[in-house]
Coordinates of C-alpha atoms in Angstrom, one line a residue:
M10 CA -57.5 -37.6 -36.0
E11 CA -53.9 -35.5 -35.8
V12 CA -52.5 -32.4 -37.9
R13 CA -49.1 -32.1 -37.8
P14 CA -46.3 -30.1 -40.0
V15 CA -44.4 -32.0 -42.0
E16 CA -40.9 -32.0 -41.3
S17 CA -38.4 -34.8 -42.7
G18 CA -37.7 -35.4 -46.6
R19 CA -39.4 -39.0 -45.5
D20 CA -42.3 -37.3 -44.5
L21 CA -43.0 -34.8 -47.4
R22 CA -42.4 -37.9 -49.8
A23 CA -45.4 -39.7 -48.1
W24 CA -47.3 -36.2 -48.2
C25 CA -46.8 -35.9 -52.1
A26 CA -47.6 -39.9 -52.8
L27 CA -50.9 -39.1 -51.1
T28 CA -52.5 -38.6 -54.1
E29 CA -51.3 -42.1 -55.8
R30 CA -54.0 -43.4 -53.4
I31 CA -56.8 -40.6 -53.4
Y32 CA -56.3 -41.0 -57.3
D33 CA -55.3 -44.8 -57.8
D34 CA -58.5 -45.5 -60.2
V35 CA -58.4 -42.0 -61.9
P36 CA -56.0 -41.4 -65.2
G37 CA -56.8 -38.1 -65.2
F38 CA -54.9 -36.6 -62.8
I39 CA -52.0 -35.2 -63.5
P40 CA -49.9 -34.6 -60.4
P41 CA -47.9 -31.5 -59.3
I42 CA -44.1 -31.4 -60.0
R43 CA -42.1 -32.9 -57.1
Q44 CA -39.3 -31.0 -57.2
Q45 CA -41.2 -27.6 -57.1
L46 CA -43.0 -29.2 -53.8
R47 CA -39.2 -29.7 -52.4
D48 CA -38.5 -26.4 -52.9
F49 CA -41.8 -24.7 -51.7
H50 CA -41.6 -27.1 -48.7
A51 CA -37.5 -25.9 -48.4
G52 CA -38.5 -21.9 -48.8
T53 CA -36.1 -22.3 -51.9
S54 CA -38.3 -20.9 -54.5
P55 CA -38.7 -17.1 -55.1
Y56 CA -42.4 -16.8 -54.0
L57 CA -42.2 -17.7 -50.2
G58 CA -39.7 -17.9 -47.8
R59 CA -39.5 -20.9 -44.9
E60 CA -41.4 -18.8 -42.6
D61 CA -44.2 -18.1 -44.9
I62 CA -45.0 -21.7 -45.5
V63 CA -45.6 -24.8 -43.8
F64 CA -46.7 -28.2 -45.3
L65 CA -49.5 -30.1 -43.1
G66 CA -50.4 -33.7 -43.4
V67 CA -53.9 -35.1 -41.6
F68 CA -53.5 -38.5 -39.5
R69 CA -55.7 -40.7 -38.5
N70 CA -54.4 -43.7 -36.2
G71 CA -51.4 -43.1 -37.8
E72 CA -52.1 -43.0 -41.6
L73 CA -51.9 -40.2 -44.0
V74 CA -55.5 -39.4 -45.1
G75 CA -55.5 -35.6 -45.9
R76 CA -52.6 -32.8 -46.9
T77 CA -52.3 -29.0 -47.4
T78 CA -50.0 -26.4 -47.2
A79 CA -50.9 -23.6 -45.1
H80 CA -49.1 -19.9 -46.6
R81 CA -49.3 -16.2 -46.9
H82 CA -48.3 -13.5 -49.3
R83 CA -48.6 -10.0 -48.6
K84 CA -48.9 -9.2 -52.2
L85 CA -52.2 -11.1 -52.8
D86 CA -53.2 -9.5 -49.3
E87 CA -52.3 -6.0 -50.9
R88 CA -54.9 -7.1 -54.1
L89 CA -57.5 -8.3 -52.1
G90 CA -57.0 -5.4 -49.3
A91 CA -57.2 -8.0 -46.6
P92 CA -55.0 -10.5 -45.0
H93 CA -56.1 -13.8 -46.3
Q94 CA -54.8 -17.5 -44.9
L95 CA -54.0 -19.3 -48.2
F96 CA -53.8 -22.7 -48.7
G97 CA -52.8 -25.1 -51.3
F98 CA -52.0 -28.7 -52.7
T99 CA -54.9 -29.8 -50.8
E100 CA -55.9 -33.0 -51.2
F101 CA -58.1 -35.6 -48.9
V102 CA -60.1 -38.9 -48.8
D103 CA -63.8 -38.9 -48.8
D104 CA -64.6 -37.9 -45.4
P105 CA -66.4 -35.3 -43.9
D106 CA -64.1 -35.2 -40.6
V107 CA -60.7 -35.7 -42.5
F108 CA -61.6 -32.1 -44.0
A109 CA -62.8 -31.0 -41.1
A110 CA -59.5 -31.2 -39.4
I111 CA -58.0 -29.5 -42.6
A112 CA -60.2 -26.5 -42.2
D113 CA -59.9 -26.3 -38.3
E114 CA -56.3 -26.1 -38.4
L115 CA -56.2 -23.4 -41.3
T116 CA -58.5 -21.8 -39.2
V117 CA -56.3 -22.0 -36.1
R118 CA -53.1 -20.6 -38.1
A119 CA -55.3 -17.6 -39.7
R120 CA -56.5 -16.3 -36.3
E121 CA -52.4 -16.5 -35.1
A122 CA -51.7 -14.6 -38.2
G123 CA -54.8 -12.4 -38.1
A124 CA -56.0 -13.6 -41.6
T125 CA -59.5 -12.4 -42.1
R126 CA -60.4 -15.1 -44.7
M127 CA -59.1 -18.2 -46.1
L128 CA -58.7 -18.7 -49.9
G129 CA -57.8 -22.2 -51.7
P130 CA -56.7 -24.4 -53.0
V131 CA -54.4 -22.1 -54.4
N132 CA -51.1 -23.3 -55.7
L133 CA -49.4 -21.3 -54.7
L134 CA -51.1 -18.1 -55.5
P135 CA -54.5 -17.7 -57.9
N136 CA -52.6 -16.5 -61.2
Q137 CA -50.5 -19.9 -61.0
S138 CA -52.7 -23.1 -60.5
G139 CA -55.1 -24.1 -57.9
G140 CA -58.8 -24.5 -57.9
V141 CA -61.2 -27.1 -57.2
V142 CA -63.1 -28.8 -60.3
T143 CA -67.0 -28.9 -60.1
R144 CA -67.6 -30.2 -63.6
G145 CA -66.1 -32.1 -66.7
F146 CA -64.7 -35.1 -64.2
D147 CA -64.5 -37.4 -67.1
E148 CA -62.0 -34.9 -68.9
R149 CA -58.5 -35.6 -67.9
G150 CA -56.3 -32.6 -66.2
F151 CA -53.2 -31.1 -67.6
V152 CA -50.0 -29.6 -66.5
D153 CA -50.8 -26.3 -64.8
G154 CA -54.7 -27.2 -65.0
A155 CA -57.0 -28.2 -61.3
Y156 CA -58.3 -31.8 -61.2
S157 CA -60.3 -32.9 -58.3
R158 CA -62.4 -35.5 -57.3
P159 CA -66.5 -35.0 -57.3
Y160 CA -66.7 -34.9 -54.0
Y161 CA -64.3 -32.0 -53.1
A162 CA -66.9 -29.0 -54.3
A163 CA -69.8 -30.1 -51.8
T164 CA -67.0 -31.1 -49.2
Y165 CA -65.8 -27.4 -49.3
E166 CA -69.7 -26.0 -49.5
R167 CA -70.8 -27.9 -46.3
H168 CA -67.7 -26.6 -44.5
G169 CA -69.2 -23.0 -45.4
F170 CA -66.5 -22.5 -48.0
E171 CA -68.1 -20.3 -50.6
R172 CA -67.8 -20.1 -54.1
M173 CA -64.8 -16.7 -55.0
F174 CA -63.2 -17.2 -58.3
V175 CA -65.2 -19.4 -60.7
G176 CA -64.2 -19.9 -64.6
A177 CA -62.9 -22.9 -66.7
T178 CA -60.1 -24.2 -68.5
V179 CA -61.0 -24.7 -72.4
I180 CA -60.4 -27.4 -75.6
A181 CA -60.4 -27.2 -79.2
R182 CA -60.2 -30.6 -80.8
G183 CA -60.1 -31.8 -83.8
L184 CA -57.6 -29.1 -85.2
Q185 CA -56.5 -31.6 -88.3
R186 CA -59.7 -32.4 -88.9
D187 CA -61.1 -28.7 -89.3
V188 CA -60.4 -27.5 -92.8
R189 CA -61.8 -24.0 -92.2
P190 CA -59.1 -21.0 -93.8
V191 CA -57.7 -19.5 -90.7
E192 CA -58.4 -16.3 -92.3
E193 CA -61.9 -17.4 -91.8
V194 CA -61.8 -18.8 -88.1
F195 CA -60.1 -15.5 -87.2
V196 CA -60.6 -12.9 -89.3
F197 CA -58.3 -9.5 -89.5
D198 CA -57.7 -7.3 -92.0
D199 CA -54.5 -7.6 -93.5
E200 CA -54.6 -4.6 -94.8
R201 CA -53.9 -3.2 -91.2
I202 CA -50.7 -5.3 -90.6
D203 CA -48.6 -2.8 -93.1
R204 CA -50.5 0.5 -92.0
E205 CA -50.1 -0.9 -88.2
Q206 CA -46.3 -1.6 -88.5
L207 CA -47.6 -4.9 -86.9
E208 CA -45.0 -7.9 -87.0
I209 CA -45.6 -11.1 -85.1
R210 CA -42.4 -13.0 -84.0
H211 CA -41.4 -16.4 -82.7
A212 CA -40.1 -17.4 -79.5
N213 CA -36.6 -18.0 -79.8
R214 CA -34.8 -20.9 -77.5
K215 CA -31.5 -19.3 -77.5
R216 CA -33.0 -15.0 -76.8
I217 CA -35.0 -16.9 -74.0
D218 CA -33.8 -15.1 -71.1
D219 CA -33.9 -12.0 -72.8
E220 CA -37.5 -12.7 -74.4
L221 CA -38.8 -13.4 -71.0
E222 CA -38.3 -10.2 -69.7
V223 CA -40.1 -8.9 -72.6
V224 CA -43.1 -11.4 -71.5
R225 CA -43.0 -10.1 -67.9
A226 CA -43.5 -6.8 -68.8
M227 CA -46.9 -7.6 -71.1
L228 CA -47.8 -9.9 -68.5
N229 CA -47.8 -7.9 -65.4
A230 CA -49.3 -4.6 -67.6
S231 CA -51.8 -7.2 -69.2
F232 CA -53.3 -8.7 -66.0
A233 CA -53.2 -5.4 -64.1
Q234 CA -57.1 -4.8 -64.2
R235 CA -57.5 -8.5 -62.6
V236 CA -58.4 -8.9 -59.1
Y237 CA -56.5 -11.9 -58.2
Y238 CA -53.5 -11.2 -60.1
T239 CA -49.9 -10.4 -58.3
P240 CA -47.3 -9.0 -60.5
I241 CA -44.9 -11.6 -61.2
D242 CA -40.8 -10.6 -60.5
A243 CA -38.0 -11.3 -62.5
D244 CA -36.8 -14.4 -60.3
E245 CA -40.6 -16.0 -59.9
L246 CA -40.6 -16.2 -63.9
A247 CA -37.7 -17.6 -64.4
Y248 CA -37.8 -20.2 -62.3
Q249 CA -41.6 -20.8 -63.5
V250 CA -39.9 -22.0 -66.7
E251 CA -36.6 -23.1 -65.3
G252 CA -35.4 -26.4 -66.9
L253 CA -38.1 -26.0 -69.5
G254 CA -36.5 -24.3 -72.3
Y255 CA -35.6 -27.5 -74.8
L256 CA -39.5 -28.1 -74.3
I257 CA -40.2 -25.3 -76.1
D258 CA -42.1 -25.7 -79.6
E259 CA -40.9 -22.1 -81.2
R260 CA -44.0 -22.1 -84.0
I261 CA -46.8 -22.2 -80.7
A262 CA -45.2 -19.1 -79.2
L263 CA -45.8 -15.9 -80.3
Y264 CA -45.3 -12.0 -79.7
L265 CA -46.9 -9.5 -81.6
Y266 CA -44.9 -5.5 -82.1
K267 CA -46.6 -2.5 -82.8
A268 CA -44.3 -0.3 -84.4
G269 CA -41.3 -2.5 -83.1
R270 CA -43.1 -2.2 -79.3
P271 CA -44.1 -5.6 -78.4
V272 CA -47.9 -5.8 -77.4
A273 CA -49.6 -8.9 -77.4
F274 CA -48.2 -12.5 -76.5
M275 CA -49.5 -16.2 -76.4
L276 CA -47.0 -18.8 -74.8
C277 CA -48.1 -22.0 -75.6
I278 CA -46.4 -25.1 -74.7
P279 CA -46.2 -29.3 -75.8
D280 CA -48.7 -30.9 -73.3
I281 CA -46.2 -33.3 -71.5
S282 CA -49.2 -34.5 -69.1
E283 CA -49.2 -38.2 -69.8
F284 CA -45.5 -38.0 -69.7
V285 CA -45.8 -36.4 -65.7
R286 CA -48.1 -38.6 -64.6
R287 CA -46.1 -41.5 -65.9
V288 CA -43.2 -40.6 -63.7
G289 CA -45.5 -39.4 -60.6
G290 CA -44.2 -35.6 -61.0
N291 CA -41.0 -36.7 -60.3
L292 CA -38.9 -34.6 -63.0
N293 CA -35.6 -35.5 -61.7
L294 CA -32.3 -35.5 -64.4
V295 CA -32.8 -39.0 -65.1
N296 CA -36.5 -38.0 -66.1
Q297 CA -35.5 -34.7 -67.8
L298 CA -33.2 -36.6 -70.0
R299 CA -36.0 -39.5 -70.8
L300 CA -38.4 -36.6 -71.6
L301 CA -35.7 -35.0 -74.2
A302 CA -35.0 -37.9 -75.8
T303 CA -38.5 -38.9 -76.5
R304 CA -39.6 -34.6 -76.7
R305 CA -41.5 -35.6 -80.1
R306 CA -43.8 -37.8 -78.9
Y307 CA -45.3 -35.1 -77.4
R308 CA -46.4 -32.7 -80.5
S309 CA -50.4 -33.9 -80.8
E310 CA -51.4 -31.9 -78.1
A311 CA -50.6 -28.2 -76.8
I312 CA -51.2 -26.1 -73.5
C313 CA -52.2 -22.4 -74.4
V314 CA -50.4 -21.4 -70.9
I315 CA -51.4 -17.8 -70.8
K316 CA -51.8 -15.0 -73.4
G317 CA -52.5 -11.4 -73.2
T318 CA -52.4 -7.7 -74.7
V319 CA -51.2 -4.4 -72.6
P320 CA -54.4 -2.9 -72.0
E321 CA -53.8 0.3 -74.3
E322 CA -53.8 -2.0 -77.3
Q323 CA -56.8 -4.4 -76.0
G324 CA -60.1 -4.3 -78.0
K325 CA -58.4 -3.8 -81.5
G326 CA -57.9 -7.6 -82.4
Y327 CA -54.7 -8.6 -82.1
M328 CA -55.3 -11.8 -80.4
S329 CA -57.3 -12.6 -83.4
L330 CA -53.9 -12.1 -85.5
L331 CA -52.0 -14.0 -82.9
S332 CA -54.6 -16.7 -82.8
R333 CA -54.7 -17.0 -87.0
E334 CA -50.8 -17.4 -86.8
L335 CA -51.2 -19.9 -83.8
L336 CA -53.9 -22.0 -85.9
R337 CA -51.5 -22.3 -88.5
N338 CA -48.5 -23.1 -86.9
L339 CA -50.6 -26.0 -85.1
R340 CA -52.4 -27.3 -88.0
A341 CA -48.7 -27.0 -89.7
A342 CA -46.6 -28.7 -87.0
G343 CA -49.1 -31.9 -86.5
Y344 CA -51.4 -30.8 -83.2
E345 CA -54.5 -32.3 -82.7
T346 CA -56.1 -30.8 -79.4
L347 CA -55.3 -27.5 -77.7
R348 CA -55.8 -26.7 -73.9
G349 CA -56.0 -23.4 -72.2
T350 CA -55.5 -22.4 -68.6
Y351 CA -57.8 -21.2 -66.4
I352 CA -60.3 -18.0 -67.8
E353 CA -62.6 -16.3 -65.4
T354 CA -66.4 -16.9 -66.4
H355 CA -66.3 -13.2 -67.2
N356 CA -63.2 -12.9 -69.7
V357 CA -65.3 -13.8 -72.7
A358 CA -62.5 -12.4 -75.0
S359 CA -59.6 -14.8 -73.6
S360 CA -62.3 -17.8 -73.9
A361 CA -63.3 -16.7 -77.7
Q362 CA -59.9 -18.8 -78.9
A363 CA -61.6 -22.1 -78.4
D364 CA -64.7 -20.9 -79.0
E365 CA -63.7 -20.3 -82.3
M366 CA -62.0 -22.8 -83.1
G367 CA -64.9 -25.3 -82.5
G368 CA -63.9 -26.2 -78.9
G369 CA -65.4 -24.6 -75.7
P370 CA -65.1 -25.4 -71.2
L371 CA -63.2 -28.4 -70.4
H372 CA -63.1 -28.1 -66.5
E373 CA -65.2 -25.8 -64.3
V374 CA -63.2 -24.6 -62.1
T375 CA -63.7 -22.7 -58.4
F376 CA -61.4 -20.8 -55.7
Y377 CA -62.9 -21.0 -52.5
A378 CA -63.4 -18.7 -49.5
R379 CA -64.6 -19.0 -46.1
D380 CA -64.6 -15.4 -43.2
V381 CA -62.5 -16.5 -40.8
T382 CA -64.3 -16.2 -37.1

């Protein structure tokens, strides 16, 4: 067994393609976007420099059988109060020796970097994506959501990793069959709208750059209380949504203003997961044009990527008002299903949206940690 860094473009392509073998009979796996992986490897994304991340492959008799990244992030260390060795995009065949090689290599690198704990899989940070699925394997994954083989969780725990953050992705099906008035699903006193000068605005592709800055300010404020959340810089958010503006369905990306001030947001996008799966995560220019030409095919399912309310306005029911508008628009646009990204178990308020729509948990997701000894 040998662990070595991924150096060449050819090696990186093989590293990316490992999931094609691990999930060859599992249509539920949605691969990460290859162009982003290339940027992470080259250190050209705004998240990490080239010196902050290394891609590692595990080889057995010359065959690639496991992979991971090893990376550090100063802002997350500050949030967690200790230096952490992060790892992500971690995949491995069902062989404990392969995972042991990954864990041993991460431990060596953690010691060299002075880290006291290992945390992952985070792609690249907990507030982006990652985690290990521990329940719900029969359900397919989706873009920005975790998916993994059933043996992954047991392998982590067998090697001394403990559950650090636990939560779930969510799903609400049958939106077109649900005939309940939206006012009954999400109750809000409409008299408050005029009294509190509330205004719901929809996203506008033509003003997306300006709107991103508004979203970023609300996002950083509303998530600041969460221990795993690191503030997002302007260039990071711009990178994350780069090239996807043409996919935005303005009806399901919503902002709430109070007396002219933004106080809450809910960003949903059409679910293009099936397209991403078919192209193996390769969103090159040709495939982007293909997606653009066929984007109307992906208007039956949506993903709620992120939502939040600024701290001083939380607990006032504003998310119910936005959820009501969202459900109305999802139905009008013909969407059948809404999925939602990772929500921590104790965050009942965020998971309530799917519950009210008649949905519930999709995948149970866990992030693992282990002390460096």
